[in-house]
Coordinates of C-alpha atoms and ligand atoms in Angstrom, one line a residue:
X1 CA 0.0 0.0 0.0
X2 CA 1.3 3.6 -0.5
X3 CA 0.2 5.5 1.9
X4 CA 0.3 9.8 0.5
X5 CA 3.0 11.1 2.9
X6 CA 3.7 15.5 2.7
X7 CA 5.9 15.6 5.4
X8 CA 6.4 19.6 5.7
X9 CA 7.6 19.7 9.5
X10 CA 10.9 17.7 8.3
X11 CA 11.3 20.0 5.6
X12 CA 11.8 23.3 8.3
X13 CA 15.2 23.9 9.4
X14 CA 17.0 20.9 10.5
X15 CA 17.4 22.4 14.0
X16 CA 13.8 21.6 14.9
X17 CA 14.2 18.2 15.4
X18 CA 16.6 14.8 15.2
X19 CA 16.3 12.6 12.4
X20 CA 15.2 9.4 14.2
X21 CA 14.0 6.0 13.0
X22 CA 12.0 4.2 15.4
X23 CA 13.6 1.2 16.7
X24 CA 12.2 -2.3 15.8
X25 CA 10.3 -4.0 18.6
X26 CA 10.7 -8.1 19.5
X27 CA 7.1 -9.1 18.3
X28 CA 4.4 -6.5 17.7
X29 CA 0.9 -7.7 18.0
X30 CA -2.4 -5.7 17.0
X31 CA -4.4 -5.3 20.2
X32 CA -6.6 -2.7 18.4
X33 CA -7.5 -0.8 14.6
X34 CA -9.4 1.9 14.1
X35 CA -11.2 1.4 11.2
X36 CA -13.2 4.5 10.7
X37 CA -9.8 6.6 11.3
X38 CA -8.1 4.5 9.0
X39 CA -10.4 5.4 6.3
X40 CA -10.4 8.8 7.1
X41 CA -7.0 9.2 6.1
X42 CA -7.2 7.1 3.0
X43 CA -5.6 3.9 4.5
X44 CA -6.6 0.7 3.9
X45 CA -7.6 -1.5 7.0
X46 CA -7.3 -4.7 5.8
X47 CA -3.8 -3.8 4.5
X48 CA -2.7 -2.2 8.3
X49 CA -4.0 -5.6 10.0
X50 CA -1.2 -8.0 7.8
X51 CA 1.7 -8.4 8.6
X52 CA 3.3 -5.5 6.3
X53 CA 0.9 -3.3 7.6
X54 CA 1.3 -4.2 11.2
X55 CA 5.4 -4.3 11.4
X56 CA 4.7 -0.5 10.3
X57 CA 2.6 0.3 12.7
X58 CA 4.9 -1.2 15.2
X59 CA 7.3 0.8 13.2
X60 CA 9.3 -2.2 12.6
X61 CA 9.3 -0.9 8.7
X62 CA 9.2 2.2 7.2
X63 CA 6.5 2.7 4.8
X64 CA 7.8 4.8 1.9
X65 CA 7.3 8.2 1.5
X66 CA 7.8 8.4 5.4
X67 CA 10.6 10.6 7.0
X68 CA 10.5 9.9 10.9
X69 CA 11.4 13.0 13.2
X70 CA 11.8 13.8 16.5
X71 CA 10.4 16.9 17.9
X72 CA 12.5 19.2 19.9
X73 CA 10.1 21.0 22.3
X74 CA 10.2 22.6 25.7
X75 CA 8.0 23.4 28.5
X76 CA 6.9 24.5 31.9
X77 CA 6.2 21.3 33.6
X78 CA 4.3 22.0 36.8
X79 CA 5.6 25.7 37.0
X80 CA 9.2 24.7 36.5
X81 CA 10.9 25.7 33.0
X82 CA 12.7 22.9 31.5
X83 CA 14.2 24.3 28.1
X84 CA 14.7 20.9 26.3
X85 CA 12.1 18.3 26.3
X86 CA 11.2 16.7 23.2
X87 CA 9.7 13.7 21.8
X88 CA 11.6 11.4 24.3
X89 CA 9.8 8.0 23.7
X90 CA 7.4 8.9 20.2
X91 CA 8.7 9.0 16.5
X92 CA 6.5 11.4 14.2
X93 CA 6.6 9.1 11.0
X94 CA 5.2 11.4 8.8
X95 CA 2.2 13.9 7.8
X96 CA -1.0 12.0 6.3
X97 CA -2.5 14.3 3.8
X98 CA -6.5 12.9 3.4
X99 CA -7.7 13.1 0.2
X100 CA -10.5 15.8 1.3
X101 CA -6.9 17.8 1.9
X102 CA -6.7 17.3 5.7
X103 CA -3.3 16.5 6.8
X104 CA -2.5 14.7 9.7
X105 CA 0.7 13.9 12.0
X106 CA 1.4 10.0 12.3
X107 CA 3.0 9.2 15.2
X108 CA 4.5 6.2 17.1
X109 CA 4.4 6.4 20.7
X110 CA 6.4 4.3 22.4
X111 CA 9.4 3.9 19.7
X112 CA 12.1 3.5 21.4
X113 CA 14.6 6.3 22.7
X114 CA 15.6 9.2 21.2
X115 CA 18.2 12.1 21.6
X116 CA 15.2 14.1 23.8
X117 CA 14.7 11.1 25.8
X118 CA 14.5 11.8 29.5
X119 CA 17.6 10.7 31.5
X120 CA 18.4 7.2 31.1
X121 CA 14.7 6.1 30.7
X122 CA 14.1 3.3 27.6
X123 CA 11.7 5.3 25.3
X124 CA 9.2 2.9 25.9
X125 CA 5.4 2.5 27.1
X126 CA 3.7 -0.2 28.8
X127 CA 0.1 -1.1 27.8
X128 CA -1.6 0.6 30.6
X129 CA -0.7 4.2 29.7
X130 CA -1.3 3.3 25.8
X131 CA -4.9 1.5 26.1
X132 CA -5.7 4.1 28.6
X133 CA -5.0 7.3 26.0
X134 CA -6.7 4.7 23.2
X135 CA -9.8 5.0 25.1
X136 CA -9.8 8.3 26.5
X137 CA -9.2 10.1 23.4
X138 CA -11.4 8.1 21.0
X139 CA -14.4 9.0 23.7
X140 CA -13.5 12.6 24.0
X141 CA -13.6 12.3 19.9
X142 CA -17.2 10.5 20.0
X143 CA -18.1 13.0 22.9
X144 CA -17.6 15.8 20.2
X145 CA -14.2 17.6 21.8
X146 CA -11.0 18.0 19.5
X147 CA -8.7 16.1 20.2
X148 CA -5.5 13.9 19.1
X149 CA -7.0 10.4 18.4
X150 CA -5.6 6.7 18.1
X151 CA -4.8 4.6 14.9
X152 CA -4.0 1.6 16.7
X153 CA -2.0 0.3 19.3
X154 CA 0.2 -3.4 19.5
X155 CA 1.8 -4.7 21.7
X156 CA 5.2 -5.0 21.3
X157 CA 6.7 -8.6 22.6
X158 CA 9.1 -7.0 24.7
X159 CA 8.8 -6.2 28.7
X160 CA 8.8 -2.6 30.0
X161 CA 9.8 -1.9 33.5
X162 CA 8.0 0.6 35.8
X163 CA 8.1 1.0 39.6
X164 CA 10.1 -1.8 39.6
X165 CA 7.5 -4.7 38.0
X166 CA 8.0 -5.6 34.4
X167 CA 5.1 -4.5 32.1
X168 CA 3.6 -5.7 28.8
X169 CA 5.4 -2.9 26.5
X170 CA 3.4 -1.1 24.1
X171 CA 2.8 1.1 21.3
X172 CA 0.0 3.9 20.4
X173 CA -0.6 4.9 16.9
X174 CA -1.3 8.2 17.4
X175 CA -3.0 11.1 15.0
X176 CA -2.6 15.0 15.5
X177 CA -3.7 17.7 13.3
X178 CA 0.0 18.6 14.4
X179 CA 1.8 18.5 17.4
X180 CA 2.9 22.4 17.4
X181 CA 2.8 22.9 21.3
X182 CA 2.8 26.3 23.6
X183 CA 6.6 24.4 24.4
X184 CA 7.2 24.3 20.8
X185 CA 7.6 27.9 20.9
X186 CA 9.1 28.2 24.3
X187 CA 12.1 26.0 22.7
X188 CA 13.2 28.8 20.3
X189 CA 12.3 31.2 22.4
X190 CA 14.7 30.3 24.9
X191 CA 17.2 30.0 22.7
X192 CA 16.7 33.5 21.3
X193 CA 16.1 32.1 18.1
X194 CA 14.0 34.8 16.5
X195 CA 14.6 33.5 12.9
X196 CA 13.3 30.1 14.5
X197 CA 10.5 31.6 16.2
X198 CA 9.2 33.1 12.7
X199 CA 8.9 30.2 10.9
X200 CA 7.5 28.4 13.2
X201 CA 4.4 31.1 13.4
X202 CA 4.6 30.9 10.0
X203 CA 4.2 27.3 10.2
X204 CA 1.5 28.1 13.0
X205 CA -0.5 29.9 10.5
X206 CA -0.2 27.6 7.1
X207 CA -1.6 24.4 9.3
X208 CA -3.9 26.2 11.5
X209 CA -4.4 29.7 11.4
X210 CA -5.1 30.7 7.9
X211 CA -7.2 33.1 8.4
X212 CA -4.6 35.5 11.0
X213 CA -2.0 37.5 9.2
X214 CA -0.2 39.0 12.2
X215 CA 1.3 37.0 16.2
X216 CA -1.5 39.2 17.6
X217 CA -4.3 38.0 15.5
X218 CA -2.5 34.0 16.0
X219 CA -2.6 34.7 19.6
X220 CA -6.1 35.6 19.6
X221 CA -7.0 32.9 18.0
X222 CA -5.2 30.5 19.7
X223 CA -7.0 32.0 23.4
X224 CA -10.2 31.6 21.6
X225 CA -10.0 28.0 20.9
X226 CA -8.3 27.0 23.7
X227 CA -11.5 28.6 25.6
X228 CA -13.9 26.5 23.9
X229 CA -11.9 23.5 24.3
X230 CA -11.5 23.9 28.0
X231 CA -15.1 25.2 28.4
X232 CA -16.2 21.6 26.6
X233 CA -14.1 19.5 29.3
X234 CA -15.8 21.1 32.3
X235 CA -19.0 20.5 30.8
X236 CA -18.0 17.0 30.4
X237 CA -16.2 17.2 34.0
X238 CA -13.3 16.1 32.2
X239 CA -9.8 16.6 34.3
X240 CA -6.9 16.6 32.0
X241 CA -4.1 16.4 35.2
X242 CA -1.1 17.8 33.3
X243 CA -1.8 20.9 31.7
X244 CA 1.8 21.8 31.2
X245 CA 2.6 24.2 28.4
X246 CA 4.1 20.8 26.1
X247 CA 1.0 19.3 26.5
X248 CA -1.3 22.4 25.2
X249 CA -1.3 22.2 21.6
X250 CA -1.7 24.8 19.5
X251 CA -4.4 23.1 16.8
X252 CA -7.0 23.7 20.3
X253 CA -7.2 19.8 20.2
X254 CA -6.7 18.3 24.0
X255 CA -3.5 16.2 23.5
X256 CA -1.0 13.7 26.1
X257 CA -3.5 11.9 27.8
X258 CA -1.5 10.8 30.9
X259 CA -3.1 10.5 34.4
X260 CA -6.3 12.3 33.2
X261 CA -9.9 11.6 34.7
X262 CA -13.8 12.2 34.5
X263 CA -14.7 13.0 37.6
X264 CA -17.7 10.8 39.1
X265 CA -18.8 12.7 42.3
X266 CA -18.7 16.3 41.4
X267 CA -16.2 18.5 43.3
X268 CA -14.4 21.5 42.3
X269 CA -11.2 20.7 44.0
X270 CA -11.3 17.2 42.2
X271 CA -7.7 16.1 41.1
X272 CA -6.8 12.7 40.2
X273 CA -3.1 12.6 39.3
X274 CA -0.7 11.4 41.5
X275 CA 2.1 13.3 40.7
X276 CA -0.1 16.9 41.3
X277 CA 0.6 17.1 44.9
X278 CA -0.6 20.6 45.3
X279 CA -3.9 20.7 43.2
X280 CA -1.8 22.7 40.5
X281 CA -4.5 20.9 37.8
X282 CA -7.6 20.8 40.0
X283 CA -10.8 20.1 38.3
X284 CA -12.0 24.1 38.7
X285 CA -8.2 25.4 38.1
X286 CA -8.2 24.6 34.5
X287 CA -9.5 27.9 32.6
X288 CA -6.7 29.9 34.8
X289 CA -4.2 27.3 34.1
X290 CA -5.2 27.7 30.4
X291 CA -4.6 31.6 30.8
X292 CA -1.0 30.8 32.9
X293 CA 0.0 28.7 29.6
X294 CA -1.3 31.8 27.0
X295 CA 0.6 33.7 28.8
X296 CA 3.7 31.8 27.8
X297 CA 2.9 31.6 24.7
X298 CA 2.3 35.3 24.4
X299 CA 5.7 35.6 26.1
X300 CA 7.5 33.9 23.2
X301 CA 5.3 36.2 20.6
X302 CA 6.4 39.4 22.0
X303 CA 9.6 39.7 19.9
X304 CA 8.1 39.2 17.2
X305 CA 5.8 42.3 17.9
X306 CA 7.2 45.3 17.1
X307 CA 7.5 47.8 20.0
X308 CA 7.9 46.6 23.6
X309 CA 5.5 48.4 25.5
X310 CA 2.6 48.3 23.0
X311 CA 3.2 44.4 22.6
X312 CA 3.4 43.6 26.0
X313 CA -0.2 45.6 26.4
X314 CA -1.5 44.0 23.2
X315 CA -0.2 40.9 24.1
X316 CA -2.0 40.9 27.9
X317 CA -5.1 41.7 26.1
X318 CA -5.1 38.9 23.8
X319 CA -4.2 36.7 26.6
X320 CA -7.3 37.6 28.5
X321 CA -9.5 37.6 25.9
X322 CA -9.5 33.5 26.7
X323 CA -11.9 34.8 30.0
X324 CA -14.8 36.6 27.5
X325 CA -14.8 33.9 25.3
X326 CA -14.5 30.7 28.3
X327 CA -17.4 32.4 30.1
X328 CA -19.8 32.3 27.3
X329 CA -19.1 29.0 26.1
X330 CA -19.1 27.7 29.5
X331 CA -22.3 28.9 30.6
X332 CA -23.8 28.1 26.8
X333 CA -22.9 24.9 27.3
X334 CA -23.7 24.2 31.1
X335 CA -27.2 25.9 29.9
X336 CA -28.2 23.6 27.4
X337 CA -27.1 20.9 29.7
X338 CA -30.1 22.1 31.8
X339 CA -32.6 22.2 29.0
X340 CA -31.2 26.0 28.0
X341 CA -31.1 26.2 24.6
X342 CA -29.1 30.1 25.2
X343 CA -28.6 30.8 28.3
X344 CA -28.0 34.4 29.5
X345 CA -26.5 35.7 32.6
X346 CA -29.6 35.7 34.5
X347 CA -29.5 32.0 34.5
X348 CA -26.1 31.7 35.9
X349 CA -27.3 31.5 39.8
X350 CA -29.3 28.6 38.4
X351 CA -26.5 26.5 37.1
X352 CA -24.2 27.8 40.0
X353 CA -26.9 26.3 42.5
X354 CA -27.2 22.8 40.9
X355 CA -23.5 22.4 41.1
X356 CA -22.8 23.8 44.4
X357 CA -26.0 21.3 45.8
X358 CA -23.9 18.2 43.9
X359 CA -20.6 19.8 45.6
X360 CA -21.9 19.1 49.2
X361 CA -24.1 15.7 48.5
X362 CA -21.3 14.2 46.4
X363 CA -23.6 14.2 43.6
X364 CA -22.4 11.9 39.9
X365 CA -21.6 14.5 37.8
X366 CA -22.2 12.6 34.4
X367 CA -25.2 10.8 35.8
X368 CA -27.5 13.9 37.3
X369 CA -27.0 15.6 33.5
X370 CA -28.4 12.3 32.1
X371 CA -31.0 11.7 34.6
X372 CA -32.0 15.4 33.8
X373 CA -32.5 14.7 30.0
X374 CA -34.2 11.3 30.7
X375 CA -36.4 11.4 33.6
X376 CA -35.5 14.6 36.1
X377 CA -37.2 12.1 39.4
X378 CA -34.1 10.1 38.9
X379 CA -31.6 12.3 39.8
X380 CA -32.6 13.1 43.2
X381 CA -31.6 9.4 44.6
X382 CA -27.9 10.4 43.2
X383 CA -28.0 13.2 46.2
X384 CA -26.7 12.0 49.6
X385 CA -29.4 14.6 51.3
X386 CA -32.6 14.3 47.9
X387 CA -34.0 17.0 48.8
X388 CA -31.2 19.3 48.3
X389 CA -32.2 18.2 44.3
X390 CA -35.7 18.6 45.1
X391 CA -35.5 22.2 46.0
X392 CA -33.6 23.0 43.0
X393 CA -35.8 21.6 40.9
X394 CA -38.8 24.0 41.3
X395 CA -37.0 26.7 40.3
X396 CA -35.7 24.9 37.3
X397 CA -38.6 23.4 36.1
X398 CA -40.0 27.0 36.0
X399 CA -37.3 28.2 34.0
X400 CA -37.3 25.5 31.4
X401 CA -41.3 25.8 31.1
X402 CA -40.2 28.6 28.7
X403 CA -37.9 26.3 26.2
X404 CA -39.1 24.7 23.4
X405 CA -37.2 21.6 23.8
X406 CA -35.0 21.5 27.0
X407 CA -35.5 17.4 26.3
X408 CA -33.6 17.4 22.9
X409 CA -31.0 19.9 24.2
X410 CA -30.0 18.3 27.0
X411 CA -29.4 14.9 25.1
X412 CA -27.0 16.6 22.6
X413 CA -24.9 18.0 25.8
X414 CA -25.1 15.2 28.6
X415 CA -23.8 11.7 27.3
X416 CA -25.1 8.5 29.3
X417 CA -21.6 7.2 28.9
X418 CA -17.9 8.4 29.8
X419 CA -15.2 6.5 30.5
X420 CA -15.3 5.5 34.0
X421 CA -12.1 5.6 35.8
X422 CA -12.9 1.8 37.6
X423 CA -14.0 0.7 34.0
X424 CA -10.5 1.8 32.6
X425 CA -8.5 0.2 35.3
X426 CA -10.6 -2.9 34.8
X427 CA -9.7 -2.6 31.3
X428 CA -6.3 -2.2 32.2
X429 CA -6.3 -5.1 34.8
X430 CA -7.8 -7.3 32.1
X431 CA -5.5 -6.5 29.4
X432 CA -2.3 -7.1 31.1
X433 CA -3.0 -10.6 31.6
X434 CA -3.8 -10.8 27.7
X435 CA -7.5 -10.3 27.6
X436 CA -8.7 -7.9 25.1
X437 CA -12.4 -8.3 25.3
X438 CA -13.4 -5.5 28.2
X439 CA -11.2 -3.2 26.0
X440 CA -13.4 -3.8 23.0
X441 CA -16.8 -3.7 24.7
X442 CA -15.5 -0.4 26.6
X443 CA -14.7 1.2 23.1
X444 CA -18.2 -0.3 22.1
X445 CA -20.1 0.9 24.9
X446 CA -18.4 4.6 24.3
X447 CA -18.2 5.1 20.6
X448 CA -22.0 6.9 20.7
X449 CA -21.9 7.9 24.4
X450 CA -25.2 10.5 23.8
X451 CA -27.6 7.6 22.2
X452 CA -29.5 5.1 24.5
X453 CA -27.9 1.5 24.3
X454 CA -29.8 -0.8 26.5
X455 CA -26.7 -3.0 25.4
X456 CA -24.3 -1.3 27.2
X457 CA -26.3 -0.1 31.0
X458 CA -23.3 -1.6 33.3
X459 CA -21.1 1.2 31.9
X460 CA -23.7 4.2 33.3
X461 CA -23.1 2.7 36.8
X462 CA -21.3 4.9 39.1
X463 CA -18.6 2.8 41.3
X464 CA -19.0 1.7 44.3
X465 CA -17.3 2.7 47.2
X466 CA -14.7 -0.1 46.9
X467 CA -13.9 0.2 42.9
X468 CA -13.9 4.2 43.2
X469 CA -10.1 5.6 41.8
X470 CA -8.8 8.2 43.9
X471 CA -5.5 8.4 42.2
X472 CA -4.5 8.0 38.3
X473 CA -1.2 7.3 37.5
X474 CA 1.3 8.9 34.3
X475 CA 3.5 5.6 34.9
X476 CA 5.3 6.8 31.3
Ligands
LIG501 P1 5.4 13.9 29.5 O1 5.4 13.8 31.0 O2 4.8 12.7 28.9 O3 4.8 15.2 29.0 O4 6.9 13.8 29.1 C1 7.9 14.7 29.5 C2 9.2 14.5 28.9 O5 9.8 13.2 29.3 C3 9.1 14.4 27.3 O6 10.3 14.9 26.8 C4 9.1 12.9 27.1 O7 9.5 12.6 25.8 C5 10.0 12.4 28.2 N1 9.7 11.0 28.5 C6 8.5 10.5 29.1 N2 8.5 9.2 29.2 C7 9.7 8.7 28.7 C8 10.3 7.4 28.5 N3 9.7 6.3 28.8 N4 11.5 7.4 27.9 C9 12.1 8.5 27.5 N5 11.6 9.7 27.6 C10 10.4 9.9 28.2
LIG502 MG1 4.2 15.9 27.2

């Protein structure tokens, strides 16, 4: 098979990134295909599931037309500046170009080290981390939210040690409308690299930006999407747990799916990841986090500007244009996921009310939305103290006496199904000891999370006390 690679990130200046073929694994297995992405970019399925097409996916063989990269990048990782990252463990094989004209970044995670990798760790990934961002990000894609998404993923043959057990090691197949990240920038920019800097806005601008002409208007646009985006995970109470500036990209699509959660018992303060000791990526801290990493961003824009003091005041302006745009998408979308089709400010004490009653009776988050669009009686029993719900519901149901169709809304913004952090770790559990089937019936039971599937009622459940995850783990 040929497979239509235009790989224009190799073709930039040699100096942003290391020529690096991945390196073959013992004996790569498909554990999982994704047919419908396949054809999306003009691949043949049949052809990626034989051996040829599996020994590439492994990256065992190059496919022709593929020129596999590196990417230098840096970041802010929890606060701290660390001005040479990179694509440690992942090989980029090549851009995808769709025959629609949509071009996508192929990319091996888990290919073996690299110039970038990180101290003497083996460039590797154990299946846990790769099924875990399989199923994450193909549900935030079927939930409706950008997002980098997942080809395939193999196991490899080979053993992978972490926290001192050896693992099942692993591959993802992953697919990015680019991986251009806020640390992207940050690289050249700390190398005072201003020639660097320019093409890669330029760059910025030919994938993603078309429409912007100057770093201003880019930066505008980049706040603007990464509101919506962000806005869309806490509607979802989606916790992404490592919001450093290399894992924002650029393209607004939510990318490195490492110890992130959806919350089951709504709190604010909610954070999963282990390594966040001090609640840096809390649940409700996300928007200013957002604005923290914009603000980097801007920072590496600003010689590209023109005059200081103007740029810096332009600059601050763009950056908090992300607050305009977050609180109208967010309380758009937490509206119609009360039956609002628009909400306006006047129904913010509403929304604020419902969520503050589900703070204090350690309400589900996903299942009171669903239990509002399907039958509103429901979702007092998910309320320690019921009446707390039932008091709130006679001011809303007076409110959404005046929609049209608060039914039909709310089943468009609160899906039945997420994946549930005890039905990932079973998944995870399951697959270690070499059985695939609860990762197939999870992908199953998410890949139209808003429709009713009698099929597939186990995966509504909330856990019980005893298979609730308090912690999620990078374990890289
Ligand atoms: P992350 O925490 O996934 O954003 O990764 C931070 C940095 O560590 C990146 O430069 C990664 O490429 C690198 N890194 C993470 N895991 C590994 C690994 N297993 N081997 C080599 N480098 C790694
Ligand atoms: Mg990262």
């Amino acid at each position: 098979m040929t497979i239509s690679f235009d790989n224009s990130y190799a073709r930039l200046p040699e100096r942003f990134f290391e020529r690096q073929e991945p390196v073959p694994v013992k004996a790569p297995e498909l554990v999982v295909l994704n047919r419908d992405l396949a054809a999306r970019l003009g691949l043949d399925a049949d052809w990626l599931e034989s051996p040829e097409g599996i020994a590439m996916l492994a990256g065992n063989a190059l496919p022709e037309g593929a020129e596999p990269i590196a990417q230098a990048y840096a970041g802010h990782q929890f606060g701290g500046f660390v001005p040479r990252l990179g694509d440690g463990r992942a090989v980029m094989l090549g851009e995808v170009v769709a025959t629609d004209g949509a071009r996508f970044d192929l990319q091996l995670k888990g290919a073996g080290r690299t110039v970038f990798s990180r101290g003497r760790s083996d460039g590797r990934a154990w299946i846990g981390p790769v099924l875990r961002e399989y199923v994450l990000s193909e549900a935030m894609a079927a939930l409706g939210v950008p997002t980098t998404r997942a080809l395939a993923a193999l196991r490899t043959g080979e053993t992978v040690v972490r926290d001192a057990m050896g693992r099942p090691g692993a591959i993802l197949v992953r697919v990015a409308a680019s991986h251009i990240r806020v640390g992207t920038f940050q690289y050249f920019a700390a190398r005072d690299d201003l020639e660097g800097l320019r093409t890669l806005l330029n760059t910025l601008i030919e994938r993603h930006y078309p429409e912007c002409e100057t770093p201003l208007e880019v930066l505008r646009a980049v706040a603007a999407r990464q509101a919506e985006l962000v806005a869309h995970w806490m509607a979802l109470g989606f916790i992404h747990g490592v919001m450093n500036t290399d894992n924002m990209a650029l393209s607004g699509e939510t990318i490195d799916y490492g110890p992130c959660a959806f919350m089951d018992h709504y709190h604010p303060g909610r954070v999963f990841s282990s390594i966040d000791q001090f609640g840096r990526y809390a649940y409700a801290r996300q928007p200013q986090i957002a604005v923290w990493n914009l603000a980097q961003f801007a920072t590496c824009l600003l010689p590209l500007m023109g005059e200081r003091e103007a740029a810096v005041e332009e600059a601050s302006a763009a950056v908090d244009s992300f607050i305009g745009v977050y609180q109208r998408e967010w309380l758009r979308r937490m509206g119609r996921k009360i039956g609002i089709t628009e909400a306006g400010e006047e129904d913010l004490s509403l929304i604020e009310d419902l969520l503050g009653r589900m703070a204090t009776e350690k309400a589900d988050f996903t299942r009171v939305f669903s239990a509002l669009r399907r039958d509103p009686k429901a979702a007092r029993t998910e309320f320690t103290e019921p009446m707390a719900f039932d008091l709130w519901r006679e001011g809303w149901e007076a409110r959404i006496a005046r929609e049209a169709d608060p039914a039909g809304v709310m089943a468009t913004e609160n899906p039945l199904r997420i994946p549930r952090n005890h039905r990932v770790e079973e998944m995870i559990a399951a697959a270690m000891e070499g059985d695939d089937a609860p990762l197939h019936r999870l992908l199953a039971a998410l890949a139209e999370p808003y429709a009713e599937d009698a099929r597939y009622a186990e995966y509504e459940a909330a856990p019980s006390p005893a298979e609730r995850v308090q912690r999620t783990f990078c374990g890289t």
